[in-house]
Every structure is written in C-alpha cells, then in structure tokens.
PDB file of C-alpha atoms in Angstrom:
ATOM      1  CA  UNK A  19       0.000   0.000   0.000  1.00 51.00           C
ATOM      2  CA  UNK A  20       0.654   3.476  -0.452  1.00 54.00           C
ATOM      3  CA  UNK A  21       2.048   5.122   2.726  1.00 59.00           C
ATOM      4  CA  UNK A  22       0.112   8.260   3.513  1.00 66.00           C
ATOM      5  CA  UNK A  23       1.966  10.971   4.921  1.00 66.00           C
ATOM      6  CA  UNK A  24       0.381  14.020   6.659  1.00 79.00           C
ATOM      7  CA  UNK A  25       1.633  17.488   5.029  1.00 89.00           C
ATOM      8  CA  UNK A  26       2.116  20.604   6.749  1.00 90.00           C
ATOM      9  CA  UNK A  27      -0.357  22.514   4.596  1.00 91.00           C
ATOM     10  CA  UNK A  28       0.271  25.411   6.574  1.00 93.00           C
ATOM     11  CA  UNK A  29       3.693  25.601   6.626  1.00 93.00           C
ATOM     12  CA  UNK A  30       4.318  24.692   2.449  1.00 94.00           C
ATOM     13  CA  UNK A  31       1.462  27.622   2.417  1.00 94.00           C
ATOM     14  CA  UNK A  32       4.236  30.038   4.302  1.00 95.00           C
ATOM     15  CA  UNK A  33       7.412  28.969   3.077  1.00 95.00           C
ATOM     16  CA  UNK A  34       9.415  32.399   1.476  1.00 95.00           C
ATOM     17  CA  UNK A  35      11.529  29.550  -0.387  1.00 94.00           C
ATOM     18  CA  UNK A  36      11.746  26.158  -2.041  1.00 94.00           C
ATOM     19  CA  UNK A  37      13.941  24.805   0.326  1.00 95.00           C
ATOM     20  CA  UNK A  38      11.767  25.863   3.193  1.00 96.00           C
ATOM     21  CA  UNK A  39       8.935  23.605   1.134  1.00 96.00           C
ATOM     22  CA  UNK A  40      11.907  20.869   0.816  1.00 96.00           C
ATOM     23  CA  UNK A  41      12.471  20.937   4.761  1.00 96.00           C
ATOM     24  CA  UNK A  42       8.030  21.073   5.679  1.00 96.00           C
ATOM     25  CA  UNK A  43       8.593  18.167   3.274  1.00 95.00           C
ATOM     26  CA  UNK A  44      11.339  16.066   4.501  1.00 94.00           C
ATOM     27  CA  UNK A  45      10.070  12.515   5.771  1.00 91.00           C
ATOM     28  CA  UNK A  46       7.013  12.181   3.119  1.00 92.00           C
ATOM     29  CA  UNK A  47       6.942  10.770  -0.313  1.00 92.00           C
ATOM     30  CA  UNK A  48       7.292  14.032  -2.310  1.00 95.00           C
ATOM     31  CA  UNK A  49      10.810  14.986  -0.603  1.00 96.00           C
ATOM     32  CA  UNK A  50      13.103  12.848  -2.745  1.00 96.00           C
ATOM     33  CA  UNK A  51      11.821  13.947  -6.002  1.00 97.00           C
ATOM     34  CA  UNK A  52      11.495  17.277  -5.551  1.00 97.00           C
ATOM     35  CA  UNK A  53      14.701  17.393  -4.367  1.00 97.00           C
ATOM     36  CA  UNK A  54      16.012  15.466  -7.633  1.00 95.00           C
ATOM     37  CA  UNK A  55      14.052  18.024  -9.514  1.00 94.00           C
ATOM     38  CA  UNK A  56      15.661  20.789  -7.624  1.00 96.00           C
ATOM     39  CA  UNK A  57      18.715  21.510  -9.537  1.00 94.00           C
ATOM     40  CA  UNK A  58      16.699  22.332 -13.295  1.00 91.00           C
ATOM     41  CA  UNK A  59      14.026  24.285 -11.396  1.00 94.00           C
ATOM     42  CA  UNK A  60      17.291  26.509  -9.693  1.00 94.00           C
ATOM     43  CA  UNK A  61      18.689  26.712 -13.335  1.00 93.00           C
ATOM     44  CA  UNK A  62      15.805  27.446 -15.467  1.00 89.00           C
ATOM     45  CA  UNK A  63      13.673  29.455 -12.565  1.00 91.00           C
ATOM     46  CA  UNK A  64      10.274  27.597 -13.555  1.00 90.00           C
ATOM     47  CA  UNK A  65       7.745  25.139 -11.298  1.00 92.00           C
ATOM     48  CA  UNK A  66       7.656  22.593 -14.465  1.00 90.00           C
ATOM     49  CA  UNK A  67      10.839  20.772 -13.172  1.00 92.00           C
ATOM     50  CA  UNK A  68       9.468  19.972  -9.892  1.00 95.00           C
ATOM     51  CA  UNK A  69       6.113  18.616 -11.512  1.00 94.00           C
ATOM     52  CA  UNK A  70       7.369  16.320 -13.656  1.00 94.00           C
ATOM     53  CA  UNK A  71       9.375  15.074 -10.986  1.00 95.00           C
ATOM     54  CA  UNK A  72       6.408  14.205  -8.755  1.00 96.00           C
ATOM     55  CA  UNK A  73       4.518  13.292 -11.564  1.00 95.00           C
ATOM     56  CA  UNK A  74       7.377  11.000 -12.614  1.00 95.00           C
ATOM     57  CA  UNK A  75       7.380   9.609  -8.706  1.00 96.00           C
ATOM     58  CA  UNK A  76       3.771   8.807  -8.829  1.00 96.00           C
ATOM     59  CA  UNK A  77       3.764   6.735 -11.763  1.00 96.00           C
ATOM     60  CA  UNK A  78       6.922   4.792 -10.256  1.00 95.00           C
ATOM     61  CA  UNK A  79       5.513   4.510  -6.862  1.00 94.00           C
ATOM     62  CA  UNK A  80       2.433   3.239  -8.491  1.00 95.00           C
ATOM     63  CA  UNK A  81       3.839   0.291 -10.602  1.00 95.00           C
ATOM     64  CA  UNK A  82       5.910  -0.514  -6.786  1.00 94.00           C
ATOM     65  CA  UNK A  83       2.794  -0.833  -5.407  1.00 94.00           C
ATOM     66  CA  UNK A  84       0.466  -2.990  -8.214  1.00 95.00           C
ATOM     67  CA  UNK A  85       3.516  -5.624  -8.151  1.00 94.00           C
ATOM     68  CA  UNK A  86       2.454  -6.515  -4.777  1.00 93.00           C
ATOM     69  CA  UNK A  87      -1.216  -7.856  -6.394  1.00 95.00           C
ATOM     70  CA  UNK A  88      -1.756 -11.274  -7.001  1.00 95.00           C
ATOM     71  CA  UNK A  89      -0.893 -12.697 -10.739  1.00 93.00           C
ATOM     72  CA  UNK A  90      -4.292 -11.856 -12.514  1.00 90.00           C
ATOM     73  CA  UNK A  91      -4.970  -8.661 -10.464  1.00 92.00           C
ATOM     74  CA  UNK A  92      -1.052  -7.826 -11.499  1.00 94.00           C
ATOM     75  CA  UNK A  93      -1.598  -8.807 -14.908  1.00 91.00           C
ATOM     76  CA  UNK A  94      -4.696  -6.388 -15.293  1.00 89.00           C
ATOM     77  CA  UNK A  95      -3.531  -3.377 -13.391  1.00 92.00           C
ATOM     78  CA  UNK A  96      -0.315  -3.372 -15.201  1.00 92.00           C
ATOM     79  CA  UNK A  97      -1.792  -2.869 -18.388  1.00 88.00           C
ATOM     80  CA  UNK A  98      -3.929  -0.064 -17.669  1.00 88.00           C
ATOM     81  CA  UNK A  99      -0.897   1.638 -16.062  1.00 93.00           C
ATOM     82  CA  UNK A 100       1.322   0.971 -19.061  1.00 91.00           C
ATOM     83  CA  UNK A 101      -1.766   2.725 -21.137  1.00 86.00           C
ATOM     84  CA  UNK A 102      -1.832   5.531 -18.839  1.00 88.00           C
ATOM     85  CA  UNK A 103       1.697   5.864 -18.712  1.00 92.00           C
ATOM     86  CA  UNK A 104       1.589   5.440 -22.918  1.00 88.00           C
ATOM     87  CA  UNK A 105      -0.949   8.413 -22.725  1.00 84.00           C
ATOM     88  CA  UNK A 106       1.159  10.772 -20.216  1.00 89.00           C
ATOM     89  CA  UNK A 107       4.093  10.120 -22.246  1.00 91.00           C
ATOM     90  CA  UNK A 108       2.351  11.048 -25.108  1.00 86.00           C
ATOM     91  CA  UNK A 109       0.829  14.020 -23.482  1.00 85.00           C
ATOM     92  CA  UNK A 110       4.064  15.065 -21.963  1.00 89.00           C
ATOM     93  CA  UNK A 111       6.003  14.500 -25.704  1.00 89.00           C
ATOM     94  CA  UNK A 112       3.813  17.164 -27.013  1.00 84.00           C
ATOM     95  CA  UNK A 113       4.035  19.799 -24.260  1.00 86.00           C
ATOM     96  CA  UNK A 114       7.722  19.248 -24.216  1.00 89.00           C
ATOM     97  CA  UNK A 115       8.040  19.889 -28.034  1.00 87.00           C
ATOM     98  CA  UNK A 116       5.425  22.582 -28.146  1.00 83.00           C
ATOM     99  CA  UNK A 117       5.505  24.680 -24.982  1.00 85.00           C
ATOM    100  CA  UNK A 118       9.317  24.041 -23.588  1.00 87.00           C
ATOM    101  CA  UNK A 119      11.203  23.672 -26.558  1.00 88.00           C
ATOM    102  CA  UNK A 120      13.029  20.892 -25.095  1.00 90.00           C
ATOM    103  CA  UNK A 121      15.725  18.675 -26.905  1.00 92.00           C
ATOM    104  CA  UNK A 122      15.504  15.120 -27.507  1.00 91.00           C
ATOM    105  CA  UNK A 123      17.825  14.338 -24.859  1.00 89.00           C
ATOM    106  CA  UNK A 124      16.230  16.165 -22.258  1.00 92.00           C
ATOM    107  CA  UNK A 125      12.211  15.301 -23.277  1.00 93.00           C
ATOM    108  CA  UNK A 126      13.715  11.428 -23.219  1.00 93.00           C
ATOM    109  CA  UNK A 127      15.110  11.685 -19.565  1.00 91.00           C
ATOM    110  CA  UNK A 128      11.862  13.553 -18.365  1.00 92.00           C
ATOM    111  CA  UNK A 129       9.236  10.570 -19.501  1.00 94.00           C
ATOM    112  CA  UNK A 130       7.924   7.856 -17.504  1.00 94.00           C
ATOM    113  CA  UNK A 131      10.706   4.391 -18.065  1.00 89.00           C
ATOM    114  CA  UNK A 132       7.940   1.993 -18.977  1.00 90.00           C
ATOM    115  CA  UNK A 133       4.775   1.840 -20.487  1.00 90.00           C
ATOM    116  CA  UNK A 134       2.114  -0.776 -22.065  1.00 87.00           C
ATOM    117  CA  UNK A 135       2.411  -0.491 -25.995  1.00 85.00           C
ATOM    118  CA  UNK A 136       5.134   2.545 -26.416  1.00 85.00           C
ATOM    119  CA  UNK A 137       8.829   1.302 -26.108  1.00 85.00           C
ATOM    120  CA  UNK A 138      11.718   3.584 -25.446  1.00 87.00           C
ATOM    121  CA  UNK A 139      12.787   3.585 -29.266  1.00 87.00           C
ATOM    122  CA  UNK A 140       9.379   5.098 -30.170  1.00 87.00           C
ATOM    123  CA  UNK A 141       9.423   7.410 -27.661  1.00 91.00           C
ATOM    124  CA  UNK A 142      13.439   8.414 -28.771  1.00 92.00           C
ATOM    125  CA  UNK A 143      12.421   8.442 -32.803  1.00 91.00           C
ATOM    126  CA  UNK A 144       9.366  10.726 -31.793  1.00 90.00           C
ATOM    127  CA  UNK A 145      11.082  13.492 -29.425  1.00 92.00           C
ATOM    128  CA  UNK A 146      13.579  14.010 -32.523  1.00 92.00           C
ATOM    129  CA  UNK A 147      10.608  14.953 -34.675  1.00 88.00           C
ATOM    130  CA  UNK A 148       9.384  19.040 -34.580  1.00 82.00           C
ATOM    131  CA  UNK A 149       5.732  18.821 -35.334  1.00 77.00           C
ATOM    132  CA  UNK A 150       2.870  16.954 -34.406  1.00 74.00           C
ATOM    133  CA  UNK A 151       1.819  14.618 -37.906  1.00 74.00           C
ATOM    134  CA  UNK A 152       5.676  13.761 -37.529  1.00 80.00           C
ATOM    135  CA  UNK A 153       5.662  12.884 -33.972  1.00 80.00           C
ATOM    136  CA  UNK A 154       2.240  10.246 -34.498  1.00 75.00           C
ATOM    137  CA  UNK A 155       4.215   8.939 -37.658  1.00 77.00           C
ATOM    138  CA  UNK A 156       7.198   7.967 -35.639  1.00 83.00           C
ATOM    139  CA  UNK A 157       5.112   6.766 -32.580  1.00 80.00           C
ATOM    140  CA  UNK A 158       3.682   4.687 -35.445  1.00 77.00           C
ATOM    141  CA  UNK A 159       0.212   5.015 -32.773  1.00 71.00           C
ATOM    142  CA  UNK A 160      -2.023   2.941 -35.972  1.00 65.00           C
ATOM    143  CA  UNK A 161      -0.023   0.133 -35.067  1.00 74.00           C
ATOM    144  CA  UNK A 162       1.412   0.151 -30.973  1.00 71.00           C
ATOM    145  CA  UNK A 163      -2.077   1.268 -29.278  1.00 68.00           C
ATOM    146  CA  UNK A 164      -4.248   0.130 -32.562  1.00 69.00           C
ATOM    147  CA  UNK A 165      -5.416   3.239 -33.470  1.00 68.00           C
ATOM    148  CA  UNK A 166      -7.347   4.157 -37.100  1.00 66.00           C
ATOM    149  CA  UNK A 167      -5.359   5.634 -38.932  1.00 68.00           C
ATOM    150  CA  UNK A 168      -8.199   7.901 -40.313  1.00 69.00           C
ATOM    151  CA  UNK A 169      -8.336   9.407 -37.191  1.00 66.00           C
ATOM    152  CA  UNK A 170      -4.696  10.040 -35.988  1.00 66.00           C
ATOM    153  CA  UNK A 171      -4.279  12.109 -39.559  1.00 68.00           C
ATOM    154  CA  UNK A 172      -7.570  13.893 -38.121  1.00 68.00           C
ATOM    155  CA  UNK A 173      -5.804  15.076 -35.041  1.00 67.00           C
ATOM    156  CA  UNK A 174      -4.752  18.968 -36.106  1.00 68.00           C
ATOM    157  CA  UNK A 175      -2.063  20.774 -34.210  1.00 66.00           C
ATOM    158  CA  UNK A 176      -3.933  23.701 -33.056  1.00 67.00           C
ATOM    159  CA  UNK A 177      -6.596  21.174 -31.331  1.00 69.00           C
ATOM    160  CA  UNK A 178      -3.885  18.290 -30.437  1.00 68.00           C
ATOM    161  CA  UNK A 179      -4.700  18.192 -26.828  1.00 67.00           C
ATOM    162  CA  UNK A 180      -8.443  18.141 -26.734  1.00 72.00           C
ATOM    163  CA  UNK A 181      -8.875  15.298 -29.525  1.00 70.00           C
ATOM    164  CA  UNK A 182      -6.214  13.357 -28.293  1.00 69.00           C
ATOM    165  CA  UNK A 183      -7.410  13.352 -25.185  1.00 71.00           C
ATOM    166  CA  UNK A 184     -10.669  12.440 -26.313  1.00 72.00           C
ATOM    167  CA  UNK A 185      -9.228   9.476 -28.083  1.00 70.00           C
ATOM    168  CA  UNK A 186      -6.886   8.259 -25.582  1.00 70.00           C
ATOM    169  CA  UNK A 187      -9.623   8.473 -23.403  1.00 73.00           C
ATOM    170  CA  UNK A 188     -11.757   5.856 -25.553  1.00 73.00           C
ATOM    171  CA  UNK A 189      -8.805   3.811 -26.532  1.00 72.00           C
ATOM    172  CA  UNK A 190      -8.725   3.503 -22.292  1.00 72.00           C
ATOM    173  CA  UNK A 191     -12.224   2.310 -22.313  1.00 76.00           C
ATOM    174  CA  UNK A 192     -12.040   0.014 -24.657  1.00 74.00           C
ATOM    175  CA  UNK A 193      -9.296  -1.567 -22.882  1.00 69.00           C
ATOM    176  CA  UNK A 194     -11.230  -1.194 -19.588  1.00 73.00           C
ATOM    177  CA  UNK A 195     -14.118  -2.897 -21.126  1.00 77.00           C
ATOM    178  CA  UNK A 196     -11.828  -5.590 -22.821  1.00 74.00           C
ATOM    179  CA  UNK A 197      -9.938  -6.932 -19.063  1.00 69.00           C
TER     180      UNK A 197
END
C-alpha cells in the first residue's frame, strides 16, 4: 500500500523559499523527487521541473505498489498503467516539443521508463521529430495502441490536446471494457 503521509499545509502555504517547502517536506513521499528536480528548477527558474518530478514519482511509486497484487490482479492493473503511462508520455512529448522547446535528450530523460504499448525507441524516434503529424508517424500510434489511422491524420495541431485526449480516453475504455 501506499504510505500516507500528513503534510504541513500550513507551513508549504508560508514557506518564502523552495527549500523551506523541501524541509516542511522532509520525511514524506514528495521529498526525494522534488529534491532530484531541484537543480533544473534553480537553473531554469520555472515550477515545471518539480512537476514532472512528482509526476514521474507517482507513476513509479504506483507500478511498486500494483507488483504486490496477485498474478491476474497484477496482470490487469499493469496494463492499464502501461496505457496511462503510454498516454502521459504522449501528453508530456507534445508539451515538451510545443511549450518548452526541449531537446531530444532532455524530453527522453523527463518521460515515464515503462509503459504498455510505447517502447523507449518510439518514444526516442518521436522526441527528434518538430511537429505533431511527424511525432504520431514515428510513434507509429495505428499500429502500438491500434489506433485508425483515419483518425490520428484527423488530429490537427492547433486542437492536439483536446482530440487526443478524447481518443486516448476511448482507446482507455475500450481496454477497460476488454480486461
């Protein structure tokens, strides 16, 4: 199980600095990677370091914690994390490329080490690519997470997030409904 720590609302709320937030947060789950995402967020001034580290931490802690199931409830929850962690990488690919302007190198060190369908060479091939119809192609998404082609050439740049959502979100179902 999932420990559950209590946090010091109140003193996160009045910390002047991050490290005051580091020290309210020492001894509960969110200490160690904010503190591994401390270094980019001194460098580049911005919050989005420190997310993706706890967002990274989640998804790891999670997958700790389903491998304690038994085989068929392990066998289940692992593949709807690998699709959710498919979709966040996804997600995440675009934002990177879009809104950061992150290189390859970086964007590949950022996303979540495992997945369901998506290997680490698709995810490599796609954060090389610059736009959106070239990151799909080279995620080659008809084929790892079965989707229509007709409808990944539908998916237009300046509506990316809200249709892909949409369609990861029914690709999920369908898996949902299929375990």
């Amino acid at each position: 199980a999932l420990p559950i720590s209590p946090l010091d609302i109140e003193g996160i709320l009045q910390a002047d600095s991050i490290d005051t937030v580091l020290a309210v947060l020492k001894g509960t789950p969110y200490y160690k990677p904010l503190v591994a995402g401390l270094d980019s967020f001194k460098d580049k001034n911005s919050l989005f370091y420190l997310e993706i580290a706890l967002d990274k931490d989640y998804y790891l802690r999670l997958k700790k914690a389903i491998s304690a199931l038994d085989f068929q409830d392990l066998n289940i929850a692992t593949r709807l994390l690998g699709l959710e962690v498919d979709i966040q990488n996804i997600n995440w690919l675009y934002r990177f490329k879009k809104y950061y302007r992150l290189p390859a190198g970086e964007i590949i060190s950022y996303l979540i080490p495992f997945g369901y369908k998506l290997k680490a060479s698709h995810l490599h091939s796609a954060s090389q690519q610059d736009n959106i119809t070239d990151i799909f192609s080279s995620l080659n998404l008809a084929e790892t997470l079965k989707l229509p082609q007709d409808i990944i050439s539908s998916v237009k740049e300046e509506s990316f997030i809200e249709t892909f959502e949409r369609i990861l979100l029914s690709l999920a179902k369908d898996q949902a409904r299929a375990i």
